[in-house]
Amino acid sequence: MNINIITLFPEIFKSLEFGLIGQAIDQKKIHINIFNLRKNAINSYGQVDDKPYGGGEGMVLMAEPLERTINSIPNIQKGYVINMSPQGNNFSQSKAQELVKKNNITIIAGRYEGIDQRFINQYVDEEISTGDYILSGGEFAALILIDACSRFIPGVIGNKKSVDLDTFSNGLLKGPVFTRPENFNDSQVPDVLLSGDHERIKQWKENKALKRTFERRPELLNDIKLTKKQKKLLEEWVSKDIL
Ligand code: SAH
């Protein structure tokens, strides 16, 4: 996957050098190309922003430096253009999966009050928000998007099964996990996990995932097709008032 980023703060993307994404970059499974907006400033003072027409708070990123920057990206590599914005479509696991299929994406990381609407109208395919809060810049939102997408790029996560079992991938939250020691401050690992009985363990994990989803995010259950067994369990929990 080829990811172009337009930003005023290229250094922030150094954090992509670590962990699984860093390895994927080294192995050329992900290409990150950073385009510094400041290089296309309108004057020798490095100006890329100006006051909003009609007054109001803060500054707005100007359309011209953005246009020059996006036009410096080779067409074949530009792909789908995304503006990170709290006013955009909600980012999600399924959106990450959808974006990875595009192979080439260009992400614009805004600052200040955002970017001139005319640039958005003319160049942006989609605006995406990482959640209902305001960040000081689109860079951190872009990092979230890149991290979540990269997990779906073949070969980035060694064990594909672990992606398939991730929270949200099958519509449910993942249940609790444990590692050594067996006893931690008088708290034992559930017996079933030490039983070696793979079928029982699988069943236990599936039930825990269902229960956790039911307790914490019941609305997610409306979006998946439940098996008869799952429906029965849910009815049982509701009737026994197990919450
Ligand atoms: N005043 C604007 C917010 C500007 S925040 C408003 O009220 O809508 C500055 C920049 O941070 C934005 O241009 C955007 O790129 C980024 N940003 C802030 N919150 C974000 C979010 N939740 N998702 C994605 N990008 C966000």
PDB file of C-alpha atoms and ligand atoms in Angstrom:
ATOM      1  CA  MET A   1       0.000   0.000   0.000  1.00  0.00           C
ATOM      2  CA  ASN A   2       1.189   3.439  -0.918  1.00  0.00           C
ATOM      3  CA  ILE A   3       0.319   6.228   1.520  1.00  0.00           C
ATOM      4  CA  ASN A   4       1.009   9.894   0.764  1.00  0.00           C
ATOM      5  CA  ILE A   5       0.696  12.404   3.568  1.00  0.00           C
ATOM      6  CA  ILE A   6       0.410  16.167   3.247  1.00  0.00           C
ATOM      7  CA  THR A   7       1.434  17.843   6.499  1.00  0.00           C
ATOM      8  CA  LEU A   8       3.121  20.811   8.136  1.00  0.00           C
ATOM      9  CA  PHE A   9       4.771  18.475  10.679  1.00  0.00           C
ATOM     10  CA  PRO A  10       6.589  15.619   8.899  1.00  0.00           C
ATOM     11  CA  GLU A  11       8.470  14.693  12.104  1.00  0.00           C
ATOM     12  CA  ILE A  12       5.278  13.436  13.741  1.00  0.00           C
ATOM     13  CA  PHE A  13       5.254  10.534  11.276  1.00  0.00           C
ATOM     14  CA  LYS A  14       8.604   9.285  12.563  1.00  0.00           C
ATOM     15  CA  SER A  15       6.569   7.264  15.046  1.00  0.00           C
ATOM     16  CA  LEU A  16       5.630   4.957  12.140  1.00  0.00           C
ATOM     17  CA  GLU A  17       9.197   3.610  12.258  1.00  0.00           C
ATOM     18  CA  PHE A  18       8.384   1.449  15.294  1.00  0.00           C
ATOM     19  CA  GLY A  19       6.845  -1.991  15.746  1.00  0.00           C
ATOM     20  CA  LEU A  20       4.881  -3.862  13.124  1.00  0.00           C
ATOM     21  CA  ILE A  21       4.408  -0.860  10.844  1.00  0.00           C
ATOM     22  CA  GLY A  22       8.130  -0.062  10.952  1.00  0.00           C
ATOM     23  CA  GLN A  23       8.864  -3.631   9.867  1.00  0.00           C
ATOM     24  CA  ALA A  24       6.271  -3.449   7.099  1.00  0.00           C
ATOM     25  CA  ILE A  25       7.893  -0.232   5.839  1.00  0.00           C
ATOM     26  CA  ASP A  26      11.342  -1.884   5.883  1.00  0.00           C
ATOM     27  CA  GLN A  27       9.918  -4.839   3.956  1.00  0.00           C
ATOM     28  CA  LYS A  28       8.325  -2.418   1.476  1.00  0.00           C
ATOM     29  CA  LYS A  29       4.812  -3.658   2.178  1.00  0.00           C
ATOM     30  CA  ILE A  30       3.873  -0.071   3.039  1.00  0.00           C
ATOM     31  CA  HIS A  31       5.360   3.001   1.378  1.00  0.00           C
ATOM     32  CA  ILE A  32       4.996   6.269   3.268  1.00  0.00           C
ATOM     33  CA  ASN A  33       5.635   9.425   1.237  1.00  0.00           C
ATOM     34  CA  ILE A  34       5.571  12.684   3.146  1.00  0.00           C
ATOM     35  CA  PHE A  35       4.875  15.989   1.425  1.00  0.00           C
ATOM     36  CA  ASN A  36       5.691  19.077   3.448  1.00  0.00           C
ATOM     37  CA  LEU A  37       3.032  21.706   2.828  1.00  0.00           C
ATOM     38  CA  ARG A  38       5.432  24.447   3.932  1.00  0.00           C
ATOM     39  CA  LYS A  39       7.549  23.843   0.800  1.00  0.00           C
ATOM     40  CA  ASN A  40       4.672  25.202  -1.258  1.00  0.00           C
ATOM     41  CA  ALA A  41       4.087  28.322   0.834  1.00  0.00           C
ATOM     42  CA  ILE A  42       2.803  31.401  -1.007  1.00  0.00           C
ATOM     43  CA  ASN A  43       5.760  33.577  -0.003  1.00  0.00           C
ATOM     44  CA  SER A  44       9.293  33.484   1.371  1.00  0.00           C
ATOM     45  CA  TYR A  45       7.900  33.798   4.922  1.00  0.00           C
ATOM     46  CA  GLY A  46       6.511  30.290   4.568  1.00  0.00           C
ATOM     47  CA  GLN A  47       2.883  31.416   4.712  1.00  0.00           C
ATOM     48  CA  VAL A  48       0.343  28.603   4.207  1.00  0.00           C
ATOM     49  CA  ASP A  49      -2.605  29.977   6.215  1.00  0.00           C
ATOM     50  CA  ASP A  50      -4.647  33.138   6.444  1.00  0.00           C
ATOM     51  CA  LYS A  51      -7.543  34.706   8.365  1.00  0.00           C
ATOM     52  CA  PRO A  52     -11.026  33.348   7.640  1.00  0.00           C
ATOM     53  CA  TYR A  53     -13.272  35.451   5.385  1.00  0.00           C
ATOM     54  CA  GLY A  54     -16.198  36.833   7.353  1.00  0.00           C
ATOM     55  CA  GLY A  55     -14.170  36.868  10.539  1.00  0.00           C
ATOM     56  CA  GLY A  56     -14.067  34.322  13.301  1.00  0.00           C
ATOM     57  CA  GLU A  57     -11.520  32.424  15.308  1.00  0.00           C
ATOM     58  CA  GLY A  58      -8.149  31.154  14.159  1.00  0.00           C
ATOM     59  CA  MET A  59      -6.540  30.665  10.778  1.00  0.00           C
ATOM     60  CA  VAL A  60      -7.434  28.584   7.727  1.00  0.00           C
ATOM     61  CA  LEU A  61      -5.045  26.570   5.528  1.00  0.00           C
ATOM     62  CA  MET A  62      -5.020  28.186   2.076  1.00  0.00           C
ATOM     63  CA  ALA A  63      -6.102  26.284  -1.029  1.00  0.00           C
ATOM     64  CA  GLU A  64      -3.127  27.251  -3.217  1.00  0.00           C
ATOM     65  CA  PRO A  65      -0.271  25.647  -1.215  1.00  0.00           C
ATOM     66  CA  LEU A  66      -2.454  22.543  -0.815  1.00  0.00           C
ATOM     67  CA  GLU A  67      -3.124  22.452  -4.564  1.00  0.00           C
ATOM     68  CA  ARG A  68       0.523  22.805  -5.425  1.00  0.00           C
ATOM     69  CA  THR A  69       1.453  20.080  -2.952  1.00  0.00           C
ATOM     70  CA  ILE A  70      -1.161  17.600  -4.142  1.00  0.00           C
ATOM     71  CA  ASN A  71      -0.217  18.256  -7.765  1.00  0.00           C
ATOM     72  CA  SER A  72       3.391  17.379  -6.932  1.00  0.00           C
ATOM     73  CA  ILE A  73       2.297  13.800  -6.191  1.00  0.00           C
ATOM     74  CA  PRO A  74       2.509  11.639  -9.335  1.00  0.00           C
ATOM     75  CA  ASN A  75      -1.050  10.963 -10.581  1.00  0.00           C
ATOM     76  CA  ILE A  76      -0.642   7.197 -10.614  1.00  0.00           C
ATOM     77  CA  GLN A  77       0.363   7.296  -6.945  1.00  0.00           C
ATOM     78  CA  LYS A  78      -2.209   9.831  -5.719  1.00  0.00           C
ATOM     79  CA  GLY A  79      -5.184   7.468  -5.400  1.00  0.00           C
ATOM     80  CA  TYR A  80      -8.051   8.183  -3.038  1.00  0.00           C
ATOM     81  CA  VAL A  81      -7.760  11.607  -1.355  1.00  0.00           C
ATOM     82  CA  ILE A  82      -8.780  11.829   2.307  1.00  0.00           C
ATOM     83  CA  ASN A  83      -9.045  14.945   4.462  1.00  0.00           C
ATOM     84  CA  MET A  84      -8.841  14.196   8.190  1.00  0.00           C
ATOM     85  CA  SER A  85     -11.635  16.224   9.782  1.00  0.00           C
ATOM     86  CA  PRO A  86     -13.872  16.002  12.852  1.00  0.00           C
ATOM     87  CA  GLN A  87     -16.711  16.760  10.418  1.00  0.00           C
ATOM     88  CA  GLY A  88     -15.997  13.641   8.341  1.00  0.00           C
ATOM     89  CA  ASN A  89     -17.394  10.097   8.162  1.00  0.00           C
ATOM     90  CA  ASN A  90     -16.642   7.979  11.207  1.00  0.00           C
ATOM     91  CA  PHE A  91     -13.515   5.850  10.955  1.00  0.00           C
ATOM     92  CA  SER A  92     -14.013   2.178  11.796  1.00  0.00           C
ATOM     93  CA  GLN A  93     -12.565  -1.287  11.286  1.00  0.00           C
ATOM     94  CA  SER A  94     -14.699  -1.747   8.161  1.00  0.00           C
ATOM     95  CA  LYS A  95     -13.614   1.630   6.799  1.00  0.00           C
ATOM     96  CA  ALA A  96      -9.960   0.593   7.312  1.00  0.00           C
ATOM     97  CA  GLN A  97     -10.584  -2.595   5.351  1.00  0.00           C
ATOM     98  CA  GLU A  98     -12.269  -0.618   2.573  1.00  0.00           C
ATOM     99  CA  LEU A  99      -9.359   1.862   2.326  1.00  0.00           C
ATOM    100  CA  VAL A 100      -6.689  -0.845   2.124  1.00  0.00           C
ATOM    101  CA  LYS A 101      -8.344  -2.119  -1.071  1.00  0.00           C
ATOM    102  CA  LYS A 102      -7.589   1.220  -2.734  1.00  0.00           C
ATOM    103  CA  ASN A 103      -3.808   0.537  -2.646  1.00  0.00           C
ATOM    104  CA  ASN A 104      -2.978   4.254  -3.077  1.00  0.00           C
ATOM    105  CA  ILE A 105      -4.267   6.912  -0.697  1.00  0.00           C
ATOM    106  CA  THR A 106      -3.353  10.531  -0.012  1.00  0.00           C
ATOM    107  CA  ILE A 107      -4.095  11.893   3.454  1.00  0.00           C
ATOM    108  CA  ILE A 108      -4.296  15.589   4.241  1.00  0.00           C
ATOM    109  CA  ALA A 109      -3.521  16.457   7.843  1.00  0.00           C
ATOM    110  CA  GLY A 110      -5.088  19.817   8.589  1.00  0.00           C
ATOM    111  CA  ARG A 111      -4.168  22.334  11.287  1.00  0.00           C
ATOM    112  CA  TYR A 112      -5.690  25.471  12.776  1.00  0.00           C
ATOM    113  CA  GLU A 113      -9.389  25.836  11.859  1.00  0.00           C
ATOM    114  CA  GLY A 114      -9.091  23.399   8.975  1.00  0.00           C
ATOM    115  CA  ILE A 115      -8.672  23.891   5.237  1.00  0.00           C
ATOM    116  CA  ASP A 116     -10.358  26.109   2.643  1.00  0.00           C
ATOM    117  CA  GLN A 117     -13.661  24.495   1.603  1.00  0.00           C
ATOM    118  CA  ARG A 118     -12.963  25.064  -2.107  1.00  0.00           C
ATOM    119  CA  PHE A 119      -9.902  22.824  -1.951  1.00  0.00           C
ATOM    120  CA  ILE A 120     -12.006  20.133  -0.261  1.00  0.00           C
ATOM    121  CA  ASN A 121     -14.695  20.434  -2.955  1.00  0.00           C
ATOM    122  CA  GLN A 122     -12.198  20.208  -5.796  1.00  0.00           C
ATOM    123  CA  TYR A 123      -9.659  17.649  -4.598  1.00  0.00           C
ATOM    124  CA  VAL A 124     -10.935  15.549  -1.690  1.00  0.00           C
ATOM    125  CA  ASP A 125     -12.778  12.233  -2.174  1.00  0.00           C
ATOM    126  CA  GLU A 126     -13.748  11.723   1.461  1.00  0.00           C
ATOM    127  CA  GLU A 127     -13.446  13.427   4.839  1.00  0.00           C
ATOM    128  CA  ILE A 128     -12.797  11.062   7.732  1.00  0.00           C
ATOM    129  CA  SER A 129     -13.073  11.621  11.483  1.00  0.00           C
ATOM    130  CA  THR A 130     -11.439   9.382  14.069  1.00  0.00           C
ATOM    131  CA  GLY A 131     -14.040  10.269  16.694  1.00  0.00           C
ATOM    132  CA  ASP A 132     -16.163  12.932  18.339  1.00  0.00           C
ATOM    133  CA  TYR A 133     -13.426  15.103  19.817  1.00  0.00           C
ATOM    134  CA  ILE A 134     -11.162  17.870  18.532  1.00  0.00           C
ATOM    135  CA  LEU A 135      -7.467  17.252  17.971  1.00  0.00           C
ATOM    136  CA  SER A 136      -5.019  20.075  17.402  1.00  0.00           C
ATOM    137  CA  GLY A 137      -3.956  18.582  14.081  1.00  0.00           C
ATOM    138  CA  GLY A 138      -4.836  15.934  11.539  1.00  0.00           C
ATOM    139  CA  GLU A 139      -1.468  14.191  11.968  1.00  0.00           C
ATOM    140  CA  PHE A 140      -2.576  12.174  14.988  1.00  0.00           C
ATOM    141  CA  ALA A 141      -5.809  11.215  13.264  1.00  0.00           C
ATOM    142  CA  ALA A 142      -3.808  10.191  10.168  1.00  0.00           C
ATOM    143  CA  LEU A 143      -1.567   7.981  12.335  1.00  0.00           C
ATOM    144  CA  ILE A 144      -4.628   6.207  13.719  1.00  0.00           C
ATOM    145  CA  LEU A 145      -5.962   5.636  10.214  1.00  0.00           C
ATOM    146  CA  ILE A 146      -2.600   4.354   8.921  1.00  0.00           C
ATOM    147  CA  ASP A 147      -2.073   2.034  11.896  1.00  0.00           C
ATOM    148  CA  ALA A 148      -5.546   0.488  11.637  1.00  0.00           C
ATOM    149  CA  CYS A 149      -5.280   0.092   7.836  1.00  0.00           C
ATOM    150  CA  SER A 150      -1.834  -1.468   7.937  1.00  0.00           C
ATOM    151  CA  ARG A 151      -3.090  -4.420   9.996  1.00  0.00           C
ATOM    152  CA  PHE A 152      -5.134  -5.476   6.964  1.00  0.00           C
ATOM    153  CA  ILE A 153      -2.219  -5.352   4.511  1.00  0.00           C
ATOM    154  CA  PRO A 154      -1.251  -8.955   3.723  1.00  0.00           C
ATOM    155  CA  GLY A 155       1.903  -9.980   5.576  1.00  0.00           C
ATOM    156  CA  VAL A 156       1.966  -7.057   8.046  1.00  0.00           C
ATOM    157  CA  ILE A 157       0.555  -9.125  10.909  1.00  0.00           C
ATOM    158  CA  GLY A 158       2.348 -12.484  10.832  1.00  0.00           C
ATOM    159  CA  ASN A 159      -0.701 -14.391  12.015  1.00  0.00           C
ATOM    160  CA  LYS A 160      -3.730 -13.519   9.874  1.00  0.00           C
ATOM    161  CA  LYS A 161      -5.938 -15.399  12.327  1.00  0.00           C
ATOM    162  CA  SER A 162      -5.178 -12.810  15.004  1.00  0.00           C
ATOM    163  CA  VAL A 163      -6.597 -10.047  12.758  1.00  0.00           C
ATOM    164  CA  ASP A 164      -9.715 -12.115  12.079  1.00  0.00           C
ATOM    165  CA  LEU A 165     -10.249 -12.588  15.824  1.00  0.00           C
ATOM    166  CA  ASP A 166      -9.648  -8.939  16.712  1.00  0.00           C
ATOM    167  CA  THR A 167     -12.377  -6.965  18.396  1.00  0.00           C
ATOM    168  CA  PHE A 168     -14.824  -5.660  15.708  1.00  0.00           C
ATOM    169  CA  SER A 169     -13.498  -7.918  12.919  1.00  0.00           C
ATOM    170  CA  ASN A 170     -16.301 -10.403  13.561  1.00  0.00           C
ATOM    171  CA  GLY A 171     -18.679  -7.793  14.943  1.00  0.00           C
ATOM    172  CA  LEU A 172     -17.974  -8.647  18.611  1.00  0.00           C
ATOM    173  CA  LEU A 173     -15.575  -7.360  21.252  1.00  0.00           C
ATOM    174  CA  LYS A 174     -12.808  -9.824  22.025  1.00  0.00           C
ATOM    175  CA  GLY A 175     -12.973 -11.401  25.488  1.00  0.00           C
ATOM    176  CA  PRO A 176     -10.368 -11.258  28.293  1.00  0.00           C
ATOM    177  CA  VAL A 177      -6.843 -12.660  27.798  1.00  0.00           C
ATOM    178  CA  PHE A 178      -4.345 -14.074  30.334  1.00  0.00           C
ATOM    179  CA  THR A 179      -0.669 -15.019  30.438  1.00  0.00           C
ATOM    180  CA  ARG A 180       1.801 -16.353  33.030  1.00  0.00           C
ATOM    181  CA  PRO A 181       1.888 -16.647  35.990  1.00  0.00           C
ATOM    182  CA  GLU A 182      -1.123 -18.906  36.670  1.00  0.00           C
ATOM    183  CA  ASN A 183      -1.618 -17.168  40.005  1.00  0.00           C
ATOM    184  CA  PHE A 184      -1.293 -13.381  40.279  1.00  0.00           C
ATOM    185  CA  ASN A 185      -2.053 -11.828  43.706  1.00  0.00           C
ATOM    186  CA  ASP A 186      -4.325 -14.802  44.552  1.00  0.00           C
ATOM    187  CA  SER A 187      -6.178 -14.477  41.283  1.00  0.00           C
ATOM    188  CA  GLN A 188      -6.161 -17.638  39.153  1.00  0.00           C
ATOM    189  CA  VAL A 189      -6.285 -18.042  35.399  1.00  0.00           C
ATOM    190  CA  PRO A 190      -9.686 -19.616  34.524  1.00  0.00           C
ATOM    191  CA  ASP A 191      -9.339 -23.437  34.731  1.00  0.00           C
ATOM    192  CA  VAL A 192     -10.708 -24.031  31.262  1.00  0.00           C
ATOM    193  CA  LEU A 193      -7.742 -22.243  29.671  1.00  0.00           C
ATOM    194  CA  LEU A 194      -5.355 -24.706  31.333  1.00  0.00           C
ATOM    195  CA  SER A 195      -7.463 -27.743  30.398  1.00  0.00           C
ATOM    196  CA  GLY A 196      -5.896 -28.369  26.989  1.00  0.00           C
ATOM    197  CA  ASP A 197      -9.413 -29.149  25.689  1.00  0.00           C
ATOM    198  CA  HIS A 198      -9.400 -27.092  22.478  1.00  0.00           C
ATOM    199  CA  GLU A 199     -13.123 -27.369  21.783  1.00  0.00           C
ATOM    200  CA  ARG A 200     -14.048 -26.262  25.320  1.00  0.00           C
ATOM    201  CA  ILE A 201     -11.534 -23.414  25.170  1.00  0.00           C
ATOM    202  CA  LYS A 202     -12.924 -22.203  21.822  1.00  0.00           C
ATOM    203  CA  GLN A 203     -16.459 -22.309  23.213  1.00  0.00           C
ATOM    204  CA  TRP A 204     -15.390 -20.439  26.356  1.00  0.00           C
ATOM    205  CA  LYS A 205     -13.696 -17.708  24.308  1.00  0.00           C
ATOM    206  CA  GLU A 206     -16.733 -17.309  22.051  1.00  0.00           C
ATOM    207  CA  ASN A 207     -19.068 -17.058  25.036  1.00  0.00           C
ATOM    208  CA  LYS A 208     -16.837 -14.507  26.770  1.00  0.00           C
ATOM    209  CA  ALA A 209     -16.698 -12.396  23.598  1.00  0.00           C
ATOM    210  CA  LEU A 210     -20.481 -12.485  23.352  1.00  0.00           C
ATOM    211  CA  LYS A 211     -20.927 -11.660  27.040  1.00  0.00           C
ATOM    212  CA  ARG A 212     -18.487  -8.789  26.952  1.00  0.00           C
ATOM    213  CA  THR A 213     -20.198  -7.328  23.885  1.00  0.00           C
ATOM    214  CA  PHE A 214     -23.595  -7.728  25.555  1.00  0.00           C
ATOM    215  CA  GLU A 215     -22.353  -5.957  28.690  1.00  0.00           C
ATOM    216  CA  ARG A 216     -20.324  -3.172  27.140  1.00  0.00           C
ATOM    217  CA  ARG A 217     -21.599  -2.554  23.604  1.00  0.00           C
ATOM    218  CA  PRO A 218     -25.015  -4.204  23.204  1.00  0.00           C
ATOM    219  CA  GLU A 219     -25.794  -2.096  20.114  1.00  0.00           C
ATOM    220  CA  LEU A 220     -23.117  -4.034  18.179  1.00  0.00           C
ATOM    221  CA  LEU A 221     -25.260  -7.162  18.446  1.00  0.00           C
ATOM    222  CA  ASN A 222     -27.880  -5.569  16.185  1.00  0.00           C
ATOM    223  CA  ASP A 223     -25.423  -5.623  13.280  1.00  0.00           C
ATOM    224  CA  ILE A 224     -24.470  -9.318  13.295  1.00  0.00           C
ATOM    225  CA  LYS A 225     -26.286 -12.539  12.573  1.00  0.00           C
ATOM    226  CA  LEU A 226     -26.391 -14.480  15.820  1.00  0.00           C
ATOM    227  CA  THR A 227     -26.430 -18.281  15.895  1.00  0.00           C
ATOM    228  CA  LYS A 228     -29.262 -20.082  17.687  1.00  0.00           C
ATOM    229  CA  LYS A 229     -26.851 -20.947  20.476  1.00  0.00           C
ATOM    230  CA  GLN A 230     -25.809 -17.319  20.906  1.00  0.00           C
ATOM    231  CA  LYS A 231     -29.427 -16.167  20.977  1.00  0.00           C
ATOM    232  CA  LYS A 232     -30.198 -18.740  23.656  1.00  0.00           C
ATOM    233  CA  LEU A 233     -27.259 -17.589  25.778  1.00  0.00           C
ATOM    234  CA  LEU A 234     -28.339 -13.964  25.484  1.00  0.00           C
ATOM    235  CA  GLU A 235     -31.893 -14.824  26.510  1.00  0.00           C
ATOM    236  CA  GLU A 236     -30.513 -16.690  29.509  1.00  0.00           C
ATOM    237  CA  TRP A 237     -28.372 -13.734  30.572  1.00  0.00           C
ATOM    238  CA  VAL A 238     -31.268 -11.326  30.165  1.00  0.00           C
ATOM    239  CA  SER A 239     -33.669 -13.545  32.143  1.00  0.00           C
ATOM    240  CA  LYS A 240     -31.169 -14.137  34.931  1.00  0.00           C
ATOM    241  CA  ASP A 241     -30.324 -10.464  34.972  1.00  0.00           C
ATOM    242  CA  ILE A 242     -26.636 -11.353  34.860  1.00  0.00           C
ATOM    243  CA  LEU A 243     -25.406  -7.805  34.276  1.00  0.00           C
TER     244      LEU A 243
HETATM  245  N1  SAH B   1     -12.331  24.162  14.166  1.00  0.00           N
HETATM  246  C1  SAH B   1     -12.494  22.907  13.482  1.00  0.00           C
HETATM  247  C2  SAH B   1     -11.530  21.873  14.036  1.00  0.00           C
HETATM  248  C3  SAH B   1     -10.122  22.100  13.637  1.00  0.00           C
HETATM  249  S1  SAH B   1      -9.045  20.989  14.407  1.00  0.00           S
HETATM  250  C4  SAH B   1     -13.927  22.429  13.713  1.00  0.00           C
HETATM  251  O1  SAH B   1     -14.576  22.902  14.617  1.00  0.00           O
HETATM  252  O2  SAH B   1     -14.378  21.530  12.976  1.00  0.00           O
HETATM  253  C5  SAH B   1      -7.614  21.078  13.405  1.00  0.00           C
HETATM  254  C6  SAH B   1      -7.366  19.896  12.494  1.00  0.00           C
HETATM  255  O3  SAH B   1      -7.240  18.739  13.286  1.00  0.00           O
HETATM  256  C7  SAH B   1      -8.472  19.589  11.499  1.00  0.00           C
HETATM  257  O4  SAH B   1      -8.287  20.289  10.309  1.00  0.00           O
HETATM  258  C8  SAH B   1      -8.313  18.104  11.285  1.00  0.00           C
HETATM  259  O5  SAH B   1      -7.343  17.845  10.293  1.00  0.00           O
HETATM  260  C9  SAH B   1      -7.749  17.623  12.597  1.00  0.00           C
HETATM  261  N2  SAH B   1      -8.742  16.967  13.452  1.00  0.00           N
HETATM  262  C10 SAH B   1      -9.217  17.415  14.635  1.00  0.00           C
HETATM  263  N3  SAH B   1     -10.080  16.564  15.188  1.00  0.00           N
HETATM  264  C11 SAH B   1     -10.157  15.513  14.361  1.00  0.00           C
HETATM  265  C12 SAH B   1     -10.895  14.299  14.377  1.00  0.00           C
HETATM  266  N4  SAH B   1     -11.718  14.007  15.369  1.00  0.00           N
HETATM  267  N5  SAH B   1     -10.728  13.453  13.330  1.00  0.00           N
HETATM  268  C13 SAH B   1      -9.914  13.760  12.311  1.00  0.00           C
HETATM  269  N6  SAH B   1      -9.189  14.891  12.234  1.00  0.00           N
HETATM  270  C14 SAH B   1      -9.303  15.750  13.239  1.00  0.00           C
END
